[in-house]
Coordinates of C-alpha atoms in Angstrom, one line a residue:
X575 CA 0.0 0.0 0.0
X576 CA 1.3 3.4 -0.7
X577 CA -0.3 6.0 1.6
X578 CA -0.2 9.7 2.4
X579 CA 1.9 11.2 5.0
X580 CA 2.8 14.6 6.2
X581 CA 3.0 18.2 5.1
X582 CA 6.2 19.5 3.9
X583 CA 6.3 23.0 2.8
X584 CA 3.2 25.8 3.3
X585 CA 3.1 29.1 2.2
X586 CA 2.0 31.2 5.1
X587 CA -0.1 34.1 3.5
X588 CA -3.7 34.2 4.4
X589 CA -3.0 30.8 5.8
X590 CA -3.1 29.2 2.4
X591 CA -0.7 25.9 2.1
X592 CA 0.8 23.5 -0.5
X593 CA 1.1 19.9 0.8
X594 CA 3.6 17.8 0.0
X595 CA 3.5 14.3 0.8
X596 CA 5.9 11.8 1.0
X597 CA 4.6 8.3 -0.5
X598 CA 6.5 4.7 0.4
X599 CA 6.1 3.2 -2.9
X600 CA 8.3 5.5 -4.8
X601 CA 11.0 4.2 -2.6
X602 CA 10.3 0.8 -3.1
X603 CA 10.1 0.9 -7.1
X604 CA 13.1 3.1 -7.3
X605 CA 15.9 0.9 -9.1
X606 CA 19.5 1.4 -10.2
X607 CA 20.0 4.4 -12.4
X608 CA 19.2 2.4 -15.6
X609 CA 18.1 3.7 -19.1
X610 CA 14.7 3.5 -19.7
X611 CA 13.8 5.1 -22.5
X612 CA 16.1 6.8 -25.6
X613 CA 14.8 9.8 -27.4
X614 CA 16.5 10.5 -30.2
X615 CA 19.2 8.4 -28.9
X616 CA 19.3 10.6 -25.9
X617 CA 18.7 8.6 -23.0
X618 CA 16.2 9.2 -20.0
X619 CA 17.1 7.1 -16.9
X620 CA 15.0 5.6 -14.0
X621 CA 16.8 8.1 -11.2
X622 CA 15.5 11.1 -13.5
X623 CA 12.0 9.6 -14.0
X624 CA 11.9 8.7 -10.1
X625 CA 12.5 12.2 -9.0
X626 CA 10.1 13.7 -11.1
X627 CA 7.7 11.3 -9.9
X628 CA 8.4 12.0 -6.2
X629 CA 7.3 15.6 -6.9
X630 CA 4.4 15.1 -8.9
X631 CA 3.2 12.1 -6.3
X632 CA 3.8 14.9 -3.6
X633 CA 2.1 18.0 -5.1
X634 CA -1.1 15.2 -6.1
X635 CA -1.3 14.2 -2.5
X636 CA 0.1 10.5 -3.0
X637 CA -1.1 7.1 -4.6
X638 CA -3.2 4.5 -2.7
X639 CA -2.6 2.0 -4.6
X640 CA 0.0 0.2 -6.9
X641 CA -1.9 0.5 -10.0
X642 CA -2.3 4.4 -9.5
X643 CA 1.6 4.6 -9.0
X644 CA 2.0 3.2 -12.2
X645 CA -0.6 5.3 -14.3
X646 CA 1.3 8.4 -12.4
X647 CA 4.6 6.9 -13.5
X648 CA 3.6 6.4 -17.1
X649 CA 2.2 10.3 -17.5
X650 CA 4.8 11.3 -16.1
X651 CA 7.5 9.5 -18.6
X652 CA 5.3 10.9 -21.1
X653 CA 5.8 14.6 -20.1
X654 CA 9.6 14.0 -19.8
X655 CA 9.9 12.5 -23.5
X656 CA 8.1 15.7 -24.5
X657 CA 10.4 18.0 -23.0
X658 CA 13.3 16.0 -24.6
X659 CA 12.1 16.8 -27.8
X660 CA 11.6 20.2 -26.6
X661 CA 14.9 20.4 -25.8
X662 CA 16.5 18.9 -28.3
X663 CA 14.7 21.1 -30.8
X664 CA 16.1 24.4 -29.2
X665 CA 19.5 22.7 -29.1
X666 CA 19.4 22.6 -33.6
X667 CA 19.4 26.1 -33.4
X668 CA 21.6 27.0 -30.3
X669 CA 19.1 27.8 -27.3
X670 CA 20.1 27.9 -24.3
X671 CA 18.7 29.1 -21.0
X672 CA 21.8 30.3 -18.8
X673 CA 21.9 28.9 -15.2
X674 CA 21.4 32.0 -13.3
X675 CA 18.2 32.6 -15.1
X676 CA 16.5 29.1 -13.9
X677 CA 18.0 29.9 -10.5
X678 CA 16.0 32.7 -10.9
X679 CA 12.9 31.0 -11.7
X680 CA 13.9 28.5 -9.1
X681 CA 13.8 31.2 -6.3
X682 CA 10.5 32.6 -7.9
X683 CA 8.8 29.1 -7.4
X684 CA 10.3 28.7 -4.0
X685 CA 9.1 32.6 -3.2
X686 CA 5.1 31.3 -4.1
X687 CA 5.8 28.9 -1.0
X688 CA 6.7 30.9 1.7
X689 CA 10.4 29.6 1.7
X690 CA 14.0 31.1 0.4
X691 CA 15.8 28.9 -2.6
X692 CA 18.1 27.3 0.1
X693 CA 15.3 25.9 2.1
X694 CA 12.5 24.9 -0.9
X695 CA 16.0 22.8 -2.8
X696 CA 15.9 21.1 0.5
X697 CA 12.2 20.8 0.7
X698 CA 12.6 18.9 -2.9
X699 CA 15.6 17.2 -1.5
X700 CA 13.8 15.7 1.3
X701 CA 11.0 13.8 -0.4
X702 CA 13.5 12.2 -2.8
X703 CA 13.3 14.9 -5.2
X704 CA 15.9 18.1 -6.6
X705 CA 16.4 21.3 -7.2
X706 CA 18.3 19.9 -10.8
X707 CA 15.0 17.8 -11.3
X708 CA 12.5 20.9 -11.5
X709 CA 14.6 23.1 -13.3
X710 CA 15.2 20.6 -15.9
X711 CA 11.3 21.0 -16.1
X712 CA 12.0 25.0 -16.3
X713 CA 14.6 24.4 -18.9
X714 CA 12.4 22.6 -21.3
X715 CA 9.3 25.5 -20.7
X716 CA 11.4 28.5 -21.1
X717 CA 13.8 27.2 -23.7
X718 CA 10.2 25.9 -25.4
X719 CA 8.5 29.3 -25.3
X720 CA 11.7 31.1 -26.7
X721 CA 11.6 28.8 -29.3
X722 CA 8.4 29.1 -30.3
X723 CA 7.9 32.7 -30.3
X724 CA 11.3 32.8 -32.5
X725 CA 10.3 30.3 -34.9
X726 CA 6.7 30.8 -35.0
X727 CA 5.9 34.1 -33.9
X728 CA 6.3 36.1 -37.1
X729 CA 3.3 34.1 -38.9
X730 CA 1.2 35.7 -36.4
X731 CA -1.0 37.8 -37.7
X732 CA -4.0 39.4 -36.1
X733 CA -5.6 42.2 -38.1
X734 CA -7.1 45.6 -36.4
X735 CA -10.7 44.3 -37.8
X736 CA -10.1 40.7 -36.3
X737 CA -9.5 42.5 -33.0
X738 CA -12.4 45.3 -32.9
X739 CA -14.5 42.6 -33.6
X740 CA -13.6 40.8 -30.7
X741 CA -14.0 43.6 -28.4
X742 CA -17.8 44.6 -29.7
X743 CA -18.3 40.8 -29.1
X744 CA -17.0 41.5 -25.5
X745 CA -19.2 44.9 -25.5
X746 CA -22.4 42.2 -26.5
X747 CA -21.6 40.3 -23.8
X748 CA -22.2 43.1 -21.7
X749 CA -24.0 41.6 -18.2
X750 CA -23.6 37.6 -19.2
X751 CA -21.2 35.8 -17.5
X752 CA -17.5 35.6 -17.8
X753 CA -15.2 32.3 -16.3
X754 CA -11.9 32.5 -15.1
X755 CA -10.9 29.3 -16.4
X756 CA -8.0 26.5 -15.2
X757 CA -7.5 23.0 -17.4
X758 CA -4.6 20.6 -17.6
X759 CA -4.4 18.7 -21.1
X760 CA -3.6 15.3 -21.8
X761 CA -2.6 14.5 -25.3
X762 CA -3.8 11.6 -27.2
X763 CA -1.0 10.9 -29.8
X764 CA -2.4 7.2 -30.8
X765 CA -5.7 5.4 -30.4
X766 CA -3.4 2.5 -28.2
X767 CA -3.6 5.1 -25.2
X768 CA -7.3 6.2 -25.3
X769 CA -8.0 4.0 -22.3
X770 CA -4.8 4.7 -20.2
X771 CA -4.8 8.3 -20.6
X772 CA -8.6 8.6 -20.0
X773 CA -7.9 6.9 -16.8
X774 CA -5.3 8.5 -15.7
X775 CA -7.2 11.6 -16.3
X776 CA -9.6 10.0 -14.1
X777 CA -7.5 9.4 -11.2
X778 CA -6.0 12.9 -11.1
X779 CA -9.6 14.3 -11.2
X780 CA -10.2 12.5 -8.3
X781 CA -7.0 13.2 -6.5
X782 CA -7.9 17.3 -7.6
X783 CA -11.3 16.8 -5.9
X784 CA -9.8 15.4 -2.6
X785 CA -7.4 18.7 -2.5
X786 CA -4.6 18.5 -4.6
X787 CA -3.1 21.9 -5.9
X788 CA -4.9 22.4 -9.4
X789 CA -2.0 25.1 -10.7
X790 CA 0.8 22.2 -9.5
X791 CA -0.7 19.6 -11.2
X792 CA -0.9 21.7 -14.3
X793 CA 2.4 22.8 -14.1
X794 CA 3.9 19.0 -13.9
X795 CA 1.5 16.9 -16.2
X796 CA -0.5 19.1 -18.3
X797 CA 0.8 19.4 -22.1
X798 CA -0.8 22.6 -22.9
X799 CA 1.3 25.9 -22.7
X800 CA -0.8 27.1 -20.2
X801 CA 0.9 24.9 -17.7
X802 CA 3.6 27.2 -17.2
X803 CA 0.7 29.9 -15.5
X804 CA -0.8 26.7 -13.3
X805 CA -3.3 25.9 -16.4
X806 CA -4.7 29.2 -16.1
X807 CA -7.0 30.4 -18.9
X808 CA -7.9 33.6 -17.7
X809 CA -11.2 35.5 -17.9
X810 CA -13.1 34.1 -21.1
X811 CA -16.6 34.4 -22.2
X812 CA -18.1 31.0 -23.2
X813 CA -18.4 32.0 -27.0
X814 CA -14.6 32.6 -26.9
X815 CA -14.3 28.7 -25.9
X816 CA -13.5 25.9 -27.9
X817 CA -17.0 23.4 -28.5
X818 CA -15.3 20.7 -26.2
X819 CA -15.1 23.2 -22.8
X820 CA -18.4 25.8 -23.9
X821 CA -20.6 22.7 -23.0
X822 CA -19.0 21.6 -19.7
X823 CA -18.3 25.2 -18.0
X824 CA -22.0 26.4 -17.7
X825 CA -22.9 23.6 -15.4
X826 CA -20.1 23.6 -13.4
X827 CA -19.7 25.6 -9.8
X828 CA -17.0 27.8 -8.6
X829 CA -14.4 26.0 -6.9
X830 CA -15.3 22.7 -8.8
X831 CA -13.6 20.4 -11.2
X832 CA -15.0 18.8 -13.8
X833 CA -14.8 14.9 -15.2
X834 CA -12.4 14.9 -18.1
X835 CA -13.4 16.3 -21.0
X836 CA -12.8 14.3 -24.6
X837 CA -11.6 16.9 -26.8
X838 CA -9.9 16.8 -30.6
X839 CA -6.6 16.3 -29.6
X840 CA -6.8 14.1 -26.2
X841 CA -8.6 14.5 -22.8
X842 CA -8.9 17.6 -20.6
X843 CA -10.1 18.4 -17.0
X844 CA -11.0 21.8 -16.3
X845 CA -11.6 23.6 -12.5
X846 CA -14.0 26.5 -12.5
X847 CA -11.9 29.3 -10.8
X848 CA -14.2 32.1 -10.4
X849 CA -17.5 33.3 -12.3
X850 CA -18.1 37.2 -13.2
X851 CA -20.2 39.3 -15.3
X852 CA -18.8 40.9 -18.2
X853 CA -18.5 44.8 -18.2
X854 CA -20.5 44.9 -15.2
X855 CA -18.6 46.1 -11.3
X856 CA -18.4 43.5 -9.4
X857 CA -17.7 43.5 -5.7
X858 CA -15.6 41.2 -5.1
X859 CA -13.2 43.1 -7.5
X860 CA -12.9 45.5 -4.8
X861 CA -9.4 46.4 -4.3
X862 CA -7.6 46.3 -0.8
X863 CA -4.7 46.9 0.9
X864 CA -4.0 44.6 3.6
X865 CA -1.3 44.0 6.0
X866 CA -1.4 42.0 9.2
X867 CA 0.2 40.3 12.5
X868 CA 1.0 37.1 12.5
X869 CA 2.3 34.0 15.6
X870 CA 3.5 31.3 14.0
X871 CA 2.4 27.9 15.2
X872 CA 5.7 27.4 17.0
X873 CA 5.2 30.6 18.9
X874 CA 1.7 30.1 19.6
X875 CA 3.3 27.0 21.8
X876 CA 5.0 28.9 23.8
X877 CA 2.2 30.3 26.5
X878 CA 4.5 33.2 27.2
X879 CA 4.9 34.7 23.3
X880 CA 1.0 33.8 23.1
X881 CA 0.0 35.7 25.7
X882 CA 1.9 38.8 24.8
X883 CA 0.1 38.6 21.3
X884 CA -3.2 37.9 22.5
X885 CA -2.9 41.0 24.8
X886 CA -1.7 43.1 22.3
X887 CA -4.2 42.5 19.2
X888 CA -7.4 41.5 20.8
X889 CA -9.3 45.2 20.9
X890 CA -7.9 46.0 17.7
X891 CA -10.9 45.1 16.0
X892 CA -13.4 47.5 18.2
X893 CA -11.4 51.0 16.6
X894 CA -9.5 52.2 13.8
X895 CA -5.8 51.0 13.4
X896 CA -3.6 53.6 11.9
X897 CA -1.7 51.8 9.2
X898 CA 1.6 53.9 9.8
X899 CA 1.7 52.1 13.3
X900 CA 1.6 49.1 12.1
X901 CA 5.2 47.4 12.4
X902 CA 5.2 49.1 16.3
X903 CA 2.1 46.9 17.2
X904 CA 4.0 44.0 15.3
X905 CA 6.9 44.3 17.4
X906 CA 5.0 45.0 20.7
X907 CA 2.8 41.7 19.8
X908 CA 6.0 39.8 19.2
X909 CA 4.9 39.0 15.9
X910 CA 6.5 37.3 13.1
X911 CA 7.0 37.1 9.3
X912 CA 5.8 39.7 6.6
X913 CA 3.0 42.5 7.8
X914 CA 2.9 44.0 4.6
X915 CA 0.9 41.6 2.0
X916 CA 0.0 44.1 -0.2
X917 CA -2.9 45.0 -2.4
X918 CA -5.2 42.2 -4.2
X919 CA -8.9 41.5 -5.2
X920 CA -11.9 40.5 -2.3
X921 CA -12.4 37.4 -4.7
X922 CA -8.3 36.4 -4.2
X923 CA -9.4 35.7 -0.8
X924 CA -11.3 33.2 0.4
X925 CA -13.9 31.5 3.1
X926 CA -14.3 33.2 6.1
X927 CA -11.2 35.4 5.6
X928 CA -12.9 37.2 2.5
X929 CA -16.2 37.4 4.7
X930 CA -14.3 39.6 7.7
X931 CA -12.4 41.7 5.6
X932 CA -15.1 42.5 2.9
X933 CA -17.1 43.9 5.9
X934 CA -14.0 46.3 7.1
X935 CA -13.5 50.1 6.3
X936 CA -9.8 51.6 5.8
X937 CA -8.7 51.3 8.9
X938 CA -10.7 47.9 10.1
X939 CA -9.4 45.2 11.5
X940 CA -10.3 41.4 11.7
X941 CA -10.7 39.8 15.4
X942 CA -7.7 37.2 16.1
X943 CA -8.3 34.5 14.0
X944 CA -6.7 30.7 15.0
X945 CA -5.9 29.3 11.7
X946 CA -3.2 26.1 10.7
X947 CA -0.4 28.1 10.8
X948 CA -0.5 30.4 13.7
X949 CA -2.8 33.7 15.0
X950 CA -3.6 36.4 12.8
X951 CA -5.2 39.7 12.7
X952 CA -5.5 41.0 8.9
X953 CA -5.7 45.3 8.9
X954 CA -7.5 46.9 5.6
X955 CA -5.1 50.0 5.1
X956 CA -7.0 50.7 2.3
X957 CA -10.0 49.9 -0.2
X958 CA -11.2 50.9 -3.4
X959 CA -14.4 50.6 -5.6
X960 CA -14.3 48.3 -8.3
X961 CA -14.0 49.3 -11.9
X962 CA -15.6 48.6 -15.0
X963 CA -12.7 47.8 -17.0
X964 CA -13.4 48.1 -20.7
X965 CA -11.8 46.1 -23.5
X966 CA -7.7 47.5 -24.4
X967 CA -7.1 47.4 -27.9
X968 CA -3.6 45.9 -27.6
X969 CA -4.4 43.5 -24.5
X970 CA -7.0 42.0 -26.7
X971 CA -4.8 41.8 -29.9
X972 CA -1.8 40.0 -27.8
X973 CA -4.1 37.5 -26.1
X974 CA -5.4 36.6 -29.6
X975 CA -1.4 36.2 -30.8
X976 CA -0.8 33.8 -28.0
X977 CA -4.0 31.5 -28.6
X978 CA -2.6 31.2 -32.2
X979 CA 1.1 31.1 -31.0
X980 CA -0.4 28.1 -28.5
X981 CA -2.4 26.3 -31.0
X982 CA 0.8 26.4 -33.5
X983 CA 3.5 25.6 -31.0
X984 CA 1.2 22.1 -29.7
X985 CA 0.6 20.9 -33.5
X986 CA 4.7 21.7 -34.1
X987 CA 5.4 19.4 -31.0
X988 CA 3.2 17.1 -32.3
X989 CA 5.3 16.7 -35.5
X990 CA 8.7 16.5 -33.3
X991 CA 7.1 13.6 -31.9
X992 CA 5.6 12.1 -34.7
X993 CA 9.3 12.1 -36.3
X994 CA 11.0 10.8 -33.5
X995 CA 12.5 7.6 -32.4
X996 CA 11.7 6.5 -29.4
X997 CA 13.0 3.1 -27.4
X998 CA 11.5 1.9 -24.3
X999 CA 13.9 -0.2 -23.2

């Protein structure tokens, strides 16, 4: 049996977390560093293949069962071939990412989890995984995108009429609903892996339902280029949909995931981020500014430091909290971590955090809240009104390059593969 264990990293803003789990099996499968597969004559051995597994098993909330592992396993060989081709192809023609770049990305991706580079590489290192095995993954993405925009990007051609018409479609839609959208894509390259694919899809729906991170799923399996945002769409009006995900996003509730989806190329499963109308203020897209205090869990153990918090921030909520004072009653509280968080959207919070600070004024604070990682009292500094935002010319032009640049960069990795040799061994 392969089962769940504990969390390993969590990123401490507004209590949100990423959990990592370590899983048994992986241990017990992992064999000598062998080839397993040649690309191109370019080989792709089992310790490669076993480290990215550990991460994806991790970020998916581990396997229960032996047959899961393997469906896992066999996606995830099939992502890894793709970025050998995607790698390879950029090498024809002299791409290459430099190091200090994808440490760079590296310490962006360990920043989104509340950790420094040092500590996430250790994070990775921990569960059998490495800082060289996700930025192998980066490599492939970044040298991938460069190549395609290079190649492909000049036979791109959007026309002024092609984009007004798309804004007066958006100015028709005026008071319908909008989705902001999330998929992971599974291609379908011959009809021998219909059934394994669909059930692997299958099993990651199911593993996305119990919890698992939607963007780090994305991110690992999916073979759109939208995995490098997390799978994220963006805001899109149903008529700007393909067929295959028009008929499954209607019926489907915020927050939820959907079965997969057949589509032309493969299988797709699609979460249902957040629903808005178009052209129309909305508030939860009021803006605010938000800083807070925060005892870490650790802290909170300590009767002493918890006491000295609690005294500190529990009337803060009955008056108004000058912003400017902010760090003093930080330090006074014995408070750790980051007070400023910064500016964002009511609708980037969520449950009963969005609740309490939708119903503050500038100045407003929450009432202590316990949460996972510690007490916290969350100050509004500021908030605005929500804005109708009307269509931008040139915002609408690029995002109709990229869905062209997307569409032609998947059918040219299609060919590579098609014209490739490739030798399970």
């Amino acid at each position: 049996m392969i089962k769940k264990t504990k969390k390993l990293v969590k990123n401490t803003v507004l209590g949100s977390a990423v959990c990592v789990a370590l899983t048994m099996g992986v241990s017990a499968q992992q064999a000598v560093n062998s080839i397993e597969v040649l690309v191109n004559d370019e080989p792709i051995s089992s310790f490669d293949i076993d480290q990215r597994l550990r991460l994806v098993i991790a970020l998916s909330g581990g396997v229960n069962t032996q047959e899961e592992f393997l469906k896992v396993r066999e996606q995830v060989l099939r992502t890894m071939i793709d970025e050998r081709l995607q790698l390879q192809e950029a090498a024809t023609v002299d791409l290459v990412i430099a190091a200090e770049q994808l440490d760079d990305f590296f310490a962006r991706r360990a920043q989104g989890v509340g950790q420094t580079a040092d500590q996430f590489a250790s994070a990775l290192t921990s569960i059998g995984s490495s800082k060289r095995s996700m930025q192998k993954q980066m490599e492939a993405e970044v040298a991938w995108s460069q190549l395609v925009e290079g190649r492909l990007g000049s036979f791109v051609s959007v026309s002024d009429e092609e984009v007004e018409a798309r804004i007066q479609k958006i100015r028709d839609n005026r008071g319908k609903f909008e989705y902001r959208l999330n998929e992971i894509v599974f291609d379908v390259n011959t009809p021998e892996q219909e059934a394994s694919i669909k059930s692997n899809a299958e099993q990651i729906v199911e593993r996305l339902r119990a919890g698992a991170k939607f963007d780090e799923i994305a991110k690992q399996l999916s073979s759109s280029p939208s995995a490098a945002v997390g799978g994220d769409l963006g805001w899109i009006t149903v008529d700007s949909m393909n067929d295959d995900y028009a008929g499954i996003v209607e019926g489907l509730d915020v927050g939820k995931i959907s079965d997969p989806v057949r589509t032309a190329g493969g299988f797709a499963i699609l979460g249902l981020g957040d629903r808005r109308r178009v052209l129309v203020a909305d508030p939860l897209d009021t803006e605010v500014d938000i800083r807070q205090l925060h005892l870490s869990t650790e802290k909170v153990a300590d009767t002493a430091l918890a006491t000295q918090f609690e005294t500190t921030v529990q009337n803060l909520h009955t008056g108004t909290v000058d912003c400017t004072s902010i760090d003093t009653i930080a330090t006074s509280a014995g408070a750790d971590g980051r007070v400023e968080i910064g500016a964002l959207r009511l609708r980037a919070l969520q449950g009963e955090i969005r609740t309490k600070v939708e119903a503050l004024d500038a100045g407003g604070a929450t009432d202590m809240m316990k949460m996972d990682d510690g007490w916290r009292v969350l100050v509004v500094c500021d908030k605005r009104a929500p804005q109708v935002q009307e269509p931008d010319f040139d915002q609408i032009m690029n995002q109709i390059e990229q869905q062209r640049l997307a569409m032609m960069g998947r059918r040219y990795l299609r060919d590579l593969r098609r014209d490739a040799i490739i030798d399970y061994r």
